[in-house]
XYZ file of C-alpha atoms in Angstrom:
588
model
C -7.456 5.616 -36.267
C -6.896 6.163 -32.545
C -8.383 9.743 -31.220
C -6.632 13.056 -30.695
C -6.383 13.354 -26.851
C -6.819 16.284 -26.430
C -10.142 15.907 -28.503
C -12.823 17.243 -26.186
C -16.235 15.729 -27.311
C -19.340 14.652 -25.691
C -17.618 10.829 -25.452
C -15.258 12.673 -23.229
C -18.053 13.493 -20.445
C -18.323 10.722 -17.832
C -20.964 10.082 -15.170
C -20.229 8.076 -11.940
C -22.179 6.641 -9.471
C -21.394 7.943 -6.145
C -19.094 4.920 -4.649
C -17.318 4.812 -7.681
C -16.615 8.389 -7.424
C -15.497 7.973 -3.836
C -13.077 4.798 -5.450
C -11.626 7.410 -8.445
C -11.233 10.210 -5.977
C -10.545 9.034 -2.591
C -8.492 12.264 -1.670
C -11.273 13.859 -1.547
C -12.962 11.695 1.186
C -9.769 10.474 3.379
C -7.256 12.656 1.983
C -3.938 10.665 1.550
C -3.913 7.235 0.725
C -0.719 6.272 2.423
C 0.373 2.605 3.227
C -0.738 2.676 7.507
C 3.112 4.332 7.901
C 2.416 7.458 9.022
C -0.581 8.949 11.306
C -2.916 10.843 9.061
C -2.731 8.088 5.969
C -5.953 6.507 4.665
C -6.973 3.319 6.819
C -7.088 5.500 10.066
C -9.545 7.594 8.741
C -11.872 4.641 7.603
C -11.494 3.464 10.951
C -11.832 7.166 12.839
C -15.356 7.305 10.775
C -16.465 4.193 11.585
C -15.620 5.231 15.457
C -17.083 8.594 15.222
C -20.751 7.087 14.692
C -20.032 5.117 17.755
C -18.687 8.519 19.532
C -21.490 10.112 18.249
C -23.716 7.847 20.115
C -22.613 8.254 23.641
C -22.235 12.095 23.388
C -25.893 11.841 22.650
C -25.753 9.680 25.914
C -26.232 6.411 24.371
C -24.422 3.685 25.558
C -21.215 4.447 27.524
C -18.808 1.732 25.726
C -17.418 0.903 22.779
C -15.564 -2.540 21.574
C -12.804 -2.240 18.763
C -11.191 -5.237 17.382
C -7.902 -4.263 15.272
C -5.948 -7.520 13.320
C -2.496 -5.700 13.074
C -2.117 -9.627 10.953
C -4.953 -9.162 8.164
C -5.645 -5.540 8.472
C -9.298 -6.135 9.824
C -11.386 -3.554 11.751
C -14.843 -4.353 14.088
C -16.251 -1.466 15.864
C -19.461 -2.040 18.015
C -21.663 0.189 19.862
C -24.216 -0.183 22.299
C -26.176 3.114 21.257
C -29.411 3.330 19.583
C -28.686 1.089 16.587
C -29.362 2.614 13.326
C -33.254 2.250 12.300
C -33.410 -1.519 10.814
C -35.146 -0.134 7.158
C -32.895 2.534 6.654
C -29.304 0.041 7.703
C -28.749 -0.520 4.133
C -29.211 3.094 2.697
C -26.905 4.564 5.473
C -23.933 2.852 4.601
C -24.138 3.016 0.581
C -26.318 5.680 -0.918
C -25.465 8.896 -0.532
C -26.483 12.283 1.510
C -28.406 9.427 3.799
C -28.106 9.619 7.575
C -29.503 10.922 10.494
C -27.048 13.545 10.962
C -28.809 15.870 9.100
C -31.546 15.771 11.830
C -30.320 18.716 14.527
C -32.601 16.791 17.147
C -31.188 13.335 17.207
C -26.911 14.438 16.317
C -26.337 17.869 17.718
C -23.277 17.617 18.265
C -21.934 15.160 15.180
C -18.529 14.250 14.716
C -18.959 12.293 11.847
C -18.920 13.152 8.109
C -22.529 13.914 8.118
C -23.776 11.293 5.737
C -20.676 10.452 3.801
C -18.371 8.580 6.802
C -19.228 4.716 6.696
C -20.078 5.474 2.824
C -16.559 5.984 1.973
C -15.511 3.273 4.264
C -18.062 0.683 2.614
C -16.590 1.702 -1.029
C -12.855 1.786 -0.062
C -13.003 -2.003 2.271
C -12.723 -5.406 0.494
C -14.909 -6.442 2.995
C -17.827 -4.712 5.063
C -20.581 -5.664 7.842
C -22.917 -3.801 9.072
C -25.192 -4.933 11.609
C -27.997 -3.521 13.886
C -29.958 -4.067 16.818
C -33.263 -2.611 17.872
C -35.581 -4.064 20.727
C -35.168 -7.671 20.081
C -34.991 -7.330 16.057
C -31.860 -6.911 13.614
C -30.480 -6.142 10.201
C -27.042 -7.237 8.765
C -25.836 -6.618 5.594
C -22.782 -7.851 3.443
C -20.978 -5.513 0.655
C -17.942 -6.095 -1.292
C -16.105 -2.759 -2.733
C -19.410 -0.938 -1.954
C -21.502 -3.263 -4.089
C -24.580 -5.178 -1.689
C -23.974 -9.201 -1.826
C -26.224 -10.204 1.359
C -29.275 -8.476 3.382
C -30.766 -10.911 6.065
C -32.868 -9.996 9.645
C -34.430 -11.688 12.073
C -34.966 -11.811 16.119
C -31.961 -11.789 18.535
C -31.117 -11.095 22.224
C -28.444 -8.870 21.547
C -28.245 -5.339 23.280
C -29.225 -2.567 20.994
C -26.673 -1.058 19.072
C -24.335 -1.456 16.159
C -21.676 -3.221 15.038
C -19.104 -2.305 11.663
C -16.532 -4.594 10.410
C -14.198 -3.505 7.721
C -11.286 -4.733 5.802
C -9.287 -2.085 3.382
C -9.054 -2.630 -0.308
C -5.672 -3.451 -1.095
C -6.300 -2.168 -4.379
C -6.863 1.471 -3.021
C -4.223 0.706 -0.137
C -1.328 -1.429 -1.459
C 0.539 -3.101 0.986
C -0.959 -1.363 4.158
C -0.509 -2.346 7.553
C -2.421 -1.144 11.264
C 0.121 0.421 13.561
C -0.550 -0.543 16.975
C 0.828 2.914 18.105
C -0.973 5.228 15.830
C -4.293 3.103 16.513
C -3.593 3.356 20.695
C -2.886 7.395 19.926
C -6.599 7.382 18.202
C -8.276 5.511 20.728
C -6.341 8.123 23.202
C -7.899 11.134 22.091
C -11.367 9.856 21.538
C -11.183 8.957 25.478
C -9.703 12.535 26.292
C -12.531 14.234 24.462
C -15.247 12.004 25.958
C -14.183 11.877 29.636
C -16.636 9.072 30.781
C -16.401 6.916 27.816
C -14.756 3.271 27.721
C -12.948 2.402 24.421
C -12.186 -1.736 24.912
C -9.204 -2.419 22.052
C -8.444 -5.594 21.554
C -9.523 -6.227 24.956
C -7.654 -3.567 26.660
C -9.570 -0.573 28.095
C -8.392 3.082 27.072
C -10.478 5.583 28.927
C -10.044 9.180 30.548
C -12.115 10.801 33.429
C -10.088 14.086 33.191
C -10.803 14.900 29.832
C -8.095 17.742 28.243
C -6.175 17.165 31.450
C -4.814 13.844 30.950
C -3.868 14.473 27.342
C -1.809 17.910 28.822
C -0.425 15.521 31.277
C 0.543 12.482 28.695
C 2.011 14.995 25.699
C 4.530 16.999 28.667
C 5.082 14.484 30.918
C 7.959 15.769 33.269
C 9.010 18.531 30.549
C 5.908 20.793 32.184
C 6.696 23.787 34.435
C 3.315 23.883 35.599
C -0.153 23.008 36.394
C -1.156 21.915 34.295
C -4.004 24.460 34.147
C -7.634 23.080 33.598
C -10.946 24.275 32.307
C -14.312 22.208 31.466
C -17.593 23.775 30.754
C -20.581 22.620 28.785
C -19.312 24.449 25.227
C -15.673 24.865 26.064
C -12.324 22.918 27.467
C -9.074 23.996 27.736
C -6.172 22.417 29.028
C -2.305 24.163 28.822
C 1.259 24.154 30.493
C 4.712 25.200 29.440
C 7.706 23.277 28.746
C 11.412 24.140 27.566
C 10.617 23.274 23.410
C 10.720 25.675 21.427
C 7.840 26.387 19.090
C 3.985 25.990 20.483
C 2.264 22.937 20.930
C -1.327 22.613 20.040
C -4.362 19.900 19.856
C -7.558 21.813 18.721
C -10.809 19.920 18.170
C -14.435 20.835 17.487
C -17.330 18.045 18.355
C -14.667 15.520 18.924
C -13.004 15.900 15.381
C -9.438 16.392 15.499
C -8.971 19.596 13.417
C -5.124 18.969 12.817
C -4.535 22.283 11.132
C -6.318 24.415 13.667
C -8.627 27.148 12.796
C -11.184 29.784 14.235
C -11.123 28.354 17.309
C -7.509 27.674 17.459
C -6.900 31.204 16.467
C -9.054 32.248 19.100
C -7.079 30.468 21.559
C -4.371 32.034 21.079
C -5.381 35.502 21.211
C -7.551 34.799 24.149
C -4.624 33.456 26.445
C -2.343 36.037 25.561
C -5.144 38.307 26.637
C -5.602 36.735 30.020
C -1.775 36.689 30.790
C -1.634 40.029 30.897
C -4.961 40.920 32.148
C -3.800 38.913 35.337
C 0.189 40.288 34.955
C -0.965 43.951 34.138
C 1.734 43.961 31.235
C 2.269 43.732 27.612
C 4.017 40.503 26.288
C 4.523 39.861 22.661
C 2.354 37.070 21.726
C 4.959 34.703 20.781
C 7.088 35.106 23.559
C 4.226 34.741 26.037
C 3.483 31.732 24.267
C 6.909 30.048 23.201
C 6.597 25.928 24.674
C 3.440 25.970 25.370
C 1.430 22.703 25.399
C -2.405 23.557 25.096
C -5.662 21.471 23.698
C -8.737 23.381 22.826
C -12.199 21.193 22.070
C -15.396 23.081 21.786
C -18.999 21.693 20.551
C -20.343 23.672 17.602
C -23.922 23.250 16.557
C -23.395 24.228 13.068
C -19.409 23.609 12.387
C -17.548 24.790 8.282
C -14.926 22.753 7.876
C -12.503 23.644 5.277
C -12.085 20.111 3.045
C -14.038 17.212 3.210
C -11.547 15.477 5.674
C -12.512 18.308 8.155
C -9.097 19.566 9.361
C -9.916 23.309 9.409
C -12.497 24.918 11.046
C -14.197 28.020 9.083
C -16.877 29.455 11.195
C -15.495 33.136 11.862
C -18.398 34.293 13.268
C -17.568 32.537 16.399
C -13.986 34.307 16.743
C -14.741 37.208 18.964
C -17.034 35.595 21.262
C -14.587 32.531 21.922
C -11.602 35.255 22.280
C -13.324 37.097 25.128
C -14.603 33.698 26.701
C -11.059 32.075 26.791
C -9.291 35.232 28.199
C -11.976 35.355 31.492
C -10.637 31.506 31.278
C -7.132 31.763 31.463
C -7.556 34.859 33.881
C -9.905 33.278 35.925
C -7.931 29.940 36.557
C -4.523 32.035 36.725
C -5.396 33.538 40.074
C -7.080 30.575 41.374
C -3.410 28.723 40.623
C -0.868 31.864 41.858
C 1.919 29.213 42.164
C 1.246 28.024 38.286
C 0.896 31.673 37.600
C 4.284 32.805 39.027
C 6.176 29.717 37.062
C 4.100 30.937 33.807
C 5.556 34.343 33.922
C 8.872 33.067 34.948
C 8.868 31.184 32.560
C 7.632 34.092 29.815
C 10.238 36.419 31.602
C 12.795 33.850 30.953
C 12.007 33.377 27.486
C 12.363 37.594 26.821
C 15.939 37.706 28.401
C 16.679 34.110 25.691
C 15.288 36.261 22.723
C 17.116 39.132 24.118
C 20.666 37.090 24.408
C 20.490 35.871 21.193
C 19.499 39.133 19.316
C 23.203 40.230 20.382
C 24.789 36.612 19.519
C 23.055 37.276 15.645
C 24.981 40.199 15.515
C 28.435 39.458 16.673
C 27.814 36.567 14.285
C 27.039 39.007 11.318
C 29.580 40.854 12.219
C 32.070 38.083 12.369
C 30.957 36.363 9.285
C 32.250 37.494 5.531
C 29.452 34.695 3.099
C 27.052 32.731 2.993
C 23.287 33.602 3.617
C 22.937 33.080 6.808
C 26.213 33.700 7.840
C 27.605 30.514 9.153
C 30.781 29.230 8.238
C 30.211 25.658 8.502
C 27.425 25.886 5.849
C 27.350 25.331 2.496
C 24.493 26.370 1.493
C 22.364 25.594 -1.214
C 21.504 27.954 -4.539
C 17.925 27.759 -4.292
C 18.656 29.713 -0.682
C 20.909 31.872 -2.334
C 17.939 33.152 -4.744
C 15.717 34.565 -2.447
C 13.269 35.579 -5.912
C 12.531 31.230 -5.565
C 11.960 31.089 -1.979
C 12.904 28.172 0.654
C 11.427 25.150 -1.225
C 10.019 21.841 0.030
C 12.204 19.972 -1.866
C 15.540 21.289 0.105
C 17.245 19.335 2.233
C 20.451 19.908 4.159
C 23.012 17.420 4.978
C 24.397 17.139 8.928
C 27.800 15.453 8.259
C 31.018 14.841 10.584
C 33.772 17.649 9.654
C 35.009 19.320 6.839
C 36.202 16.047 5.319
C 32.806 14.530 4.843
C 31.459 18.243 4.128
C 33.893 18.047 1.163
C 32.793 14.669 0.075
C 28.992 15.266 0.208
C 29.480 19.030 -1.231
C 31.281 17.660 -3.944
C 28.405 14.800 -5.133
C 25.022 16.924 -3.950
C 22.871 18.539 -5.854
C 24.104 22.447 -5.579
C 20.472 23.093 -6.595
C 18.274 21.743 -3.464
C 20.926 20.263 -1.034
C 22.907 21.943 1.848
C 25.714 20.915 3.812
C 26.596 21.644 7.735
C 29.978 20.729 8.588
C 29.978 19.252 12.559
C 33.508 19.761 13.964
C 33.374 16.554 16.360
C 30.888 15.535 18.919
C 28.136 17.960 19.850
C 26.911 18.826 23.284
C 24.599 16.265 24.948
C 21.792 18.420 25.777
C 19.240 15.993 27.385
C 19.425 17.492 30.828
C 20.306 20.767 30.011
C 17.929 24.316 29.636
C 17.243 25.866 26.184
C 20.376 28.512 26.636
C 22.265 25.946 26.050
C 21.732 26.314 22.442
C 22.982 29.779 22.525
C 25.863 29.305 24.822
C 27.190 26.286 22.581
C 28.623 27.912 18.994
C 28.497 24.724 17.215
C 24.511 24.443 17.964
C 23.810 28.350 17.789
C 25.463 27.798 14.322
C 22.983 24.582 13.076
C 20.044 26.491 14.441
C 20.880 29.888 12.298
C 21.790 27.797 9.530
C 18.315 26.235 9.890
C 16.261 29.560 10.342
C 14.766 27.943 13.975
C 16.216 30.875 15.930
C 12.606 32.165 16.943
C 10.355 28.844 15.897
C 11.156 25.528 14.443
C 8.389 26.642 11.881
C 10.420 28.804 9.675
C 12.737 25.554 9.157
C 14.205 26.895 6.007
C 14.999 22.986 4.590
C 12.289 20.432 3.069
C 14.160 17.643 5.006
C 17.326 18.033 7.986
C 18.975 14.699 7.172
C 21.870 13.141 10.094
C 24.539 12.162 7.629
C 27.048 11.149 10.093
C 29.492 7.780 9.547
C 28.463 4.112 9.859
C 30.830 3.632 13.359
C 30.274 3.526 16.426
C 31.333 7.524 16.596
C 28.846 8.297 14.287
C 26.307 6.611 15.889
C 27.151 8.605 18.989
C 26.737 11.676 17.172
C 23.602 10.247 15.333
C 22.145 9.863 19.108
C 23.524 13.140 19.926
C 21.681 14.925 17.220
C 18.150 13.374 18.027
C 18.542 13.914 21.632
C 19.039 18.126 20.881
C 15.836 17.984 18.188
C 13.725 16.051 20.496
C 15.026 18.644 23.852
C 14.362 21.641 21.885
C 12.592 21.069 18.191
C 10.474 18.163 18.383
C 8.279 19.629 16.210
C 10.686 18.974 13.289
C 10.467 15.508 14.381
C 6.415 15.204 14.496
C 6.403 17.413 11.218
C 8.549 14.530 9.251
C 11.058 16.302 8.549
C 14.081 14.873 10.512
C 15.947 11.980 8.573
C 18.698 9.710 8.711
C 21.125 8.883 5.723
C 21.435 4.820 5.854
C 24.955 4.156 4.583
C 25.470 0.845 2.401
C 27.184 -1.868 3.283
C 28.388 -3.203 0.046
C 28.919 -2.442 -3.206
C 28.241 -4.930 -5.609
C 29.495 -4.112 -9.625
C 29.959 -5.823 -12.592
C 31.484 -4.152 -15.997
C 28.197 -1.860 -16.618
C 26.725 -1.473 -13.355
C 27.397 -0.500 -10.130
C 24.875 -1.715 -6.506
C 24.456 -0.202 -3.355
C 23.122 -2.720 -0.836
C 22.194 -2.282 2.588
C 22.367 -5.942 4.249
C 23.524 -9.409 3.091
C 20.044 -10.391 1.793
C 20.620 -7.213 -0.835
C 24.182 -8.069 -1.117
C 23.552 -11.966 -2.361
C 20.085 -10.768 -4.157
C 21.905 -8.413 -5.806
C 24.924 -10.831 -6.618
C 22.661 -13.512 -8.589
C 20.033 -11.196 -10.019
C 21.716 -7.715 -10.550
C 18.171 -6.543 -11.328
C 16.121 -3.030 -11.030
C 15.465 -3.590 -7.690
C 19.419 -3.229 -6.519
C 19.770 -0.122 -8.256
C 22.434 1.900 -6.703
C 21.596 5.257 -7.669
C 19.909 8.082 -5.034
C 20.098 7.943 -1.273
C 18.060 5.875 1.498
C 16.460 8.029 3.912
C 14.883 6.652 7.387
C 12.818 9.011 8.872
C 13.176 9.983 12.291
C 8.931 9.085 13.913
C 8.458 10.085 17.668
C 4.339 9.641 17.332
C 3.953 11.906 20.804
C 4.511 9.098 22.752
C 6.051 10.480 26.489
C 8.021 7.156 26.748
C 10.095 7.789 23.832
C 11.822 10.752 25.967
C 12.023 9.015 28.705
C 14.224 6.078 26.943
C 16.098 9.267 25.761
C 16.384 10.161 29.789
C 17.759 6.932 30.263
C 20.249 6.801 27.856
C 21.774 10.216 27.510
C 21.282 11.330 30.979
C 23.166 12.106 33.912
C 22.293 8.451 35.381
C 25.352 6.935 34.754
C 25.319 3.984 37.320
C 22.152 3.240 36.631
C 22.794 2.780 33.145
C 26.470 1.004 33.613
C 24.141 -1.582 35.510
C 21.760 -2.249 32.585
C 24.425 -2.457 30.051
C 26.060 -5.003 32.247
C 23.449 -6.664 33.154
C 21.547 -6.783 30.125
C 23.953 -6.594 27.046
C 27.192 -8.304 28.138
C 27.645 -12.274 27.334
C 29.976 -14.194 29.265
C 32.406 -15.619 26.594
C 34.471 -17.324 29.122
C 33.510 -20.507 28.075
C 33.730 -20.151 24.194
């Protein structure tokens, strides 16, 4: 008879070896497994491990370049050194067993980036494939493992420079159907050369390096949207970098030892309260803290001996003890480098002033609004909103989403077929404002904006968006896609961070409908369409909606293609259309 099971017995207690641990819970190691689409999933952080021994190498001022060899084709990863070289007897036992390394030694790593003895081990289980290879004074090891398991140890004499070299390829078993994006790969090999001013990363041949450090990332993530500066500090411990822009929200890159700590921190914290400190040490007056710091564009790295990292993945630094110390060292910073910059200073607290009199403005526009408006929760009455809103007991909810559709026809058609549970509607009433070359009180001046924004809770910061997902709904024309444009062009101006966050979408309409007596298709191109004709199969199913989300990956070009095309550069852009997308038909 089969067992009970919920049976809990002695056959129910397992013991795994480490790598096959590492296999059954990779979360715990790399966090999300992910197929290469977005920025964070899996593969990059096999291949930001296998980099960070490299890193760790030439902060410890061995060997000033490193070679990376990506295959966007097959998916497969070399990384080589020209440090140290791991000691030739231990080359095996570093990359499989583990709590084996050397940085657990304070004298040779002090600085580590790496996962201290667990990195290239969770690389080595999760790859297909993976090399290891090292060089010391005229000697080397190289061994072979498939899925963690050693097939091939061999050594001999070579005339190689000392150093080491990793090749990996994923497991498509742990990573179905995953793929290397040459954009989130360049972004990687970005910041490693902005923490490590001095340092050559080759890629694929190409060089990526940085000799300003914090500066040039400032510099790349603004680009023409800074007012200032930007301001610049480097000591031994501490580097800070910041400028404003008109975005809403703050912008912020924190790392510790080179590790990207994506959801901030001590140190992060710090930052913050040490800069508003400094402001108005310098002004001599009080600002509220996220005033002062509304658009601001800042990167904080410090080197930390002994670093807690909440999580395996290390994306939150602990370490409170460090708090008051960093506080009081960042405020002499900003202070300091404020009155050595008085131009950057005046444009900072213009900027800040400017900011007050916006908050101000639309404190008066809420209530005129309230006072105009009879329902709804937020008091718009183009929305329609959703009941988990309505119940304030159940909170926001990631799983809301709110509909941006073309007037109260299509507001009646979506409200009608949504779900009155999770999804909103916000009725457009024609074509918004093109914002691209216009200042943030535009958004308050414009009703039809100052409406979406209320109805989206970004009033003060795009992080109290009160929706899972904002999702452009607009018609498959040429109108909508006008409006469509329109739309991304006022979230990328003001609320990029919705954008960067994931959590801008657009609605893909289907092009055909394909039915028979008992089922009904939604396809979205002719390949669908005739797929869907033959077959009529599970994979055609016409149920749900297609979303397409909206990815910016903080590259500056992207807003300067926006420039291009929404701007106030009309003849310039009559003369690419016509030179670029007109045919001449006259002989057809």
């Amino acid at each position: 008879m089969p067992k009970n099971p919920a049976e809990y017995t002695a056959d129910s207690i397992k013991t795994l070896d480490p790598l096959e641990h590492i296999r059954l819970r990779t979360g715990m190691y790399i966090g999300r497994r992910g197929d290469g689409t977005q920025y964070d999933d899996g593969i990059y952080i096999l291949l930001k491990e296998v980099l960070d021994n490299a890193v760790d190498e030439f902060i410890m001022g061995f060997g000033k370049r490193i070679a990376v060899r990506v295959d966007y084709a097959t998916g497969e990863v070399a990384v080589r050194d020209y440090g140290r070289g791991i000691p030739l007897e231990k080359v095996v036992d570093c990359v499989s067993k583990m709590n084996t390394g050397g940085k657990y030694s304070d004298d040779v790593f002090q600085f580590s980036v790496g996962m201290n003895g667990v990195g290239t081990k969770a690389v080595n289980a999760l790859s297909e494939r993976f090399t290891v290879r090292s060089t010391r004074e005229g000697r080397f090891v190289e061994a072979s493992f498939v899925r963690g398991k050693l097939t091939d140890r061999r050594e001999g004499e070579t005339k190689e420079r000392n150093g080491t070299f990793m090749a990996f390829l994923p497991d498509a078993e742990i990573f179905p159907k995953f793929a290397f994006r040459e954009d989130h790969v360049i972004r990687r090999m970005k910041l490693y050369a902005y923490l490590n001013a001095g340092l050559t990363i080759e890629l694929n041949g190409e060089r990526v390096q940085s000799e300003n450090g914090l500066l040039d990332l400032i510099n790349a993530e603004a680009g023409e949207e800074q007012l200032y500066g930007p301001i610049h500090f480097r000591g031994k411990m501490l580097e800070v970098a910041f400028t404003h822009s008109n975005h809403m929200g703050e912008d912020y890159h924190s790392f510790v030892n080179g590790q990207y700590t994506n959801e901030g921190g001590t140190h992060l914290t710090a930052f913050k309260e040490g800069f508003l400190r400094g402001v108005q040490e310098f002004a001599k007056k009080r600002y509220e803290g996220d005033i002062a710091r509304d658009g601001i564009i800042a990167a904080i790295a410090i080197r930390l001996k002994d670093p807690a990292f909440e999580g395996q993945t290390k994306n939150k630094l602990g370490n409170p003890e460090i708090r008051a110390a960093l506080v009081a060292e960042v405020k002499k910073v900003v202070e300091d480098e404020l009155h050595r910059h008085p131009e950057d200073a005046q444009r900072l607290l213009d900027k800040i002033d400017e900011t007050a009199r916006i908050r101000a403005a639309s404190k008066d526009l809420q209530k005129t609004v309230r006072e105009r408006a009879r329902q709804s929760a937020v008091r718009v009455e183009e929305l329609i909103d959703c009941k988990r809103h309505l119940d304030k007991a159940k909170g926001k909810g990631e799983d809301t989403m709110i509909f941006l559709v073309e007037g109260k026809s299509a507001g009646g058609t979506v409200g009608t077929a949504r779900d009155t549970q999770t999804q909103a509607v916000f009725k457009l009433r024609g074509k918004p404002l093109n914002v691209c070359d216009l200042n943030r009180d535009a958004i308050y001046k414009n009703k039809e904006f100052y409406d979406l924004v209320k109805s989206l809770g970004i009033e003060q910061s795009p992080d109290a968006l009160r929706y899972g997902k904002v999702i452009l709904a607009t018609d498959a024309d040429v109108d909508g896609l006008h409006i469509r444009n329109l739309l991304i062009t006022f979230f990328l101006r003001f609320f990029d961070h919705i954008i960067k966050d994931g959590r801008l979408y657009i609605l893909e309409t289907p092009l055909f409908r394909v039915r028979n007596a008992k089922q009904s298709f939604y396809c979205y191109d002719d390949a669908e369409r005739e797929a869907a004709i033959k077959a009529c199969g599970p994979n055609f199913i016409g149920e749900g909606i297609r979303l397409t989300p909206v990815n910016v990956h903080n590259d500056t070009r992207v807003w300067d293609t926006v420039r291009f095309l929404m701007g106030a550069n009309t003849p310039e852009r009559r003369r690419y259309i016509f030179q670029n997308l007109f045919v001449d038909n006259t002989d057809v």
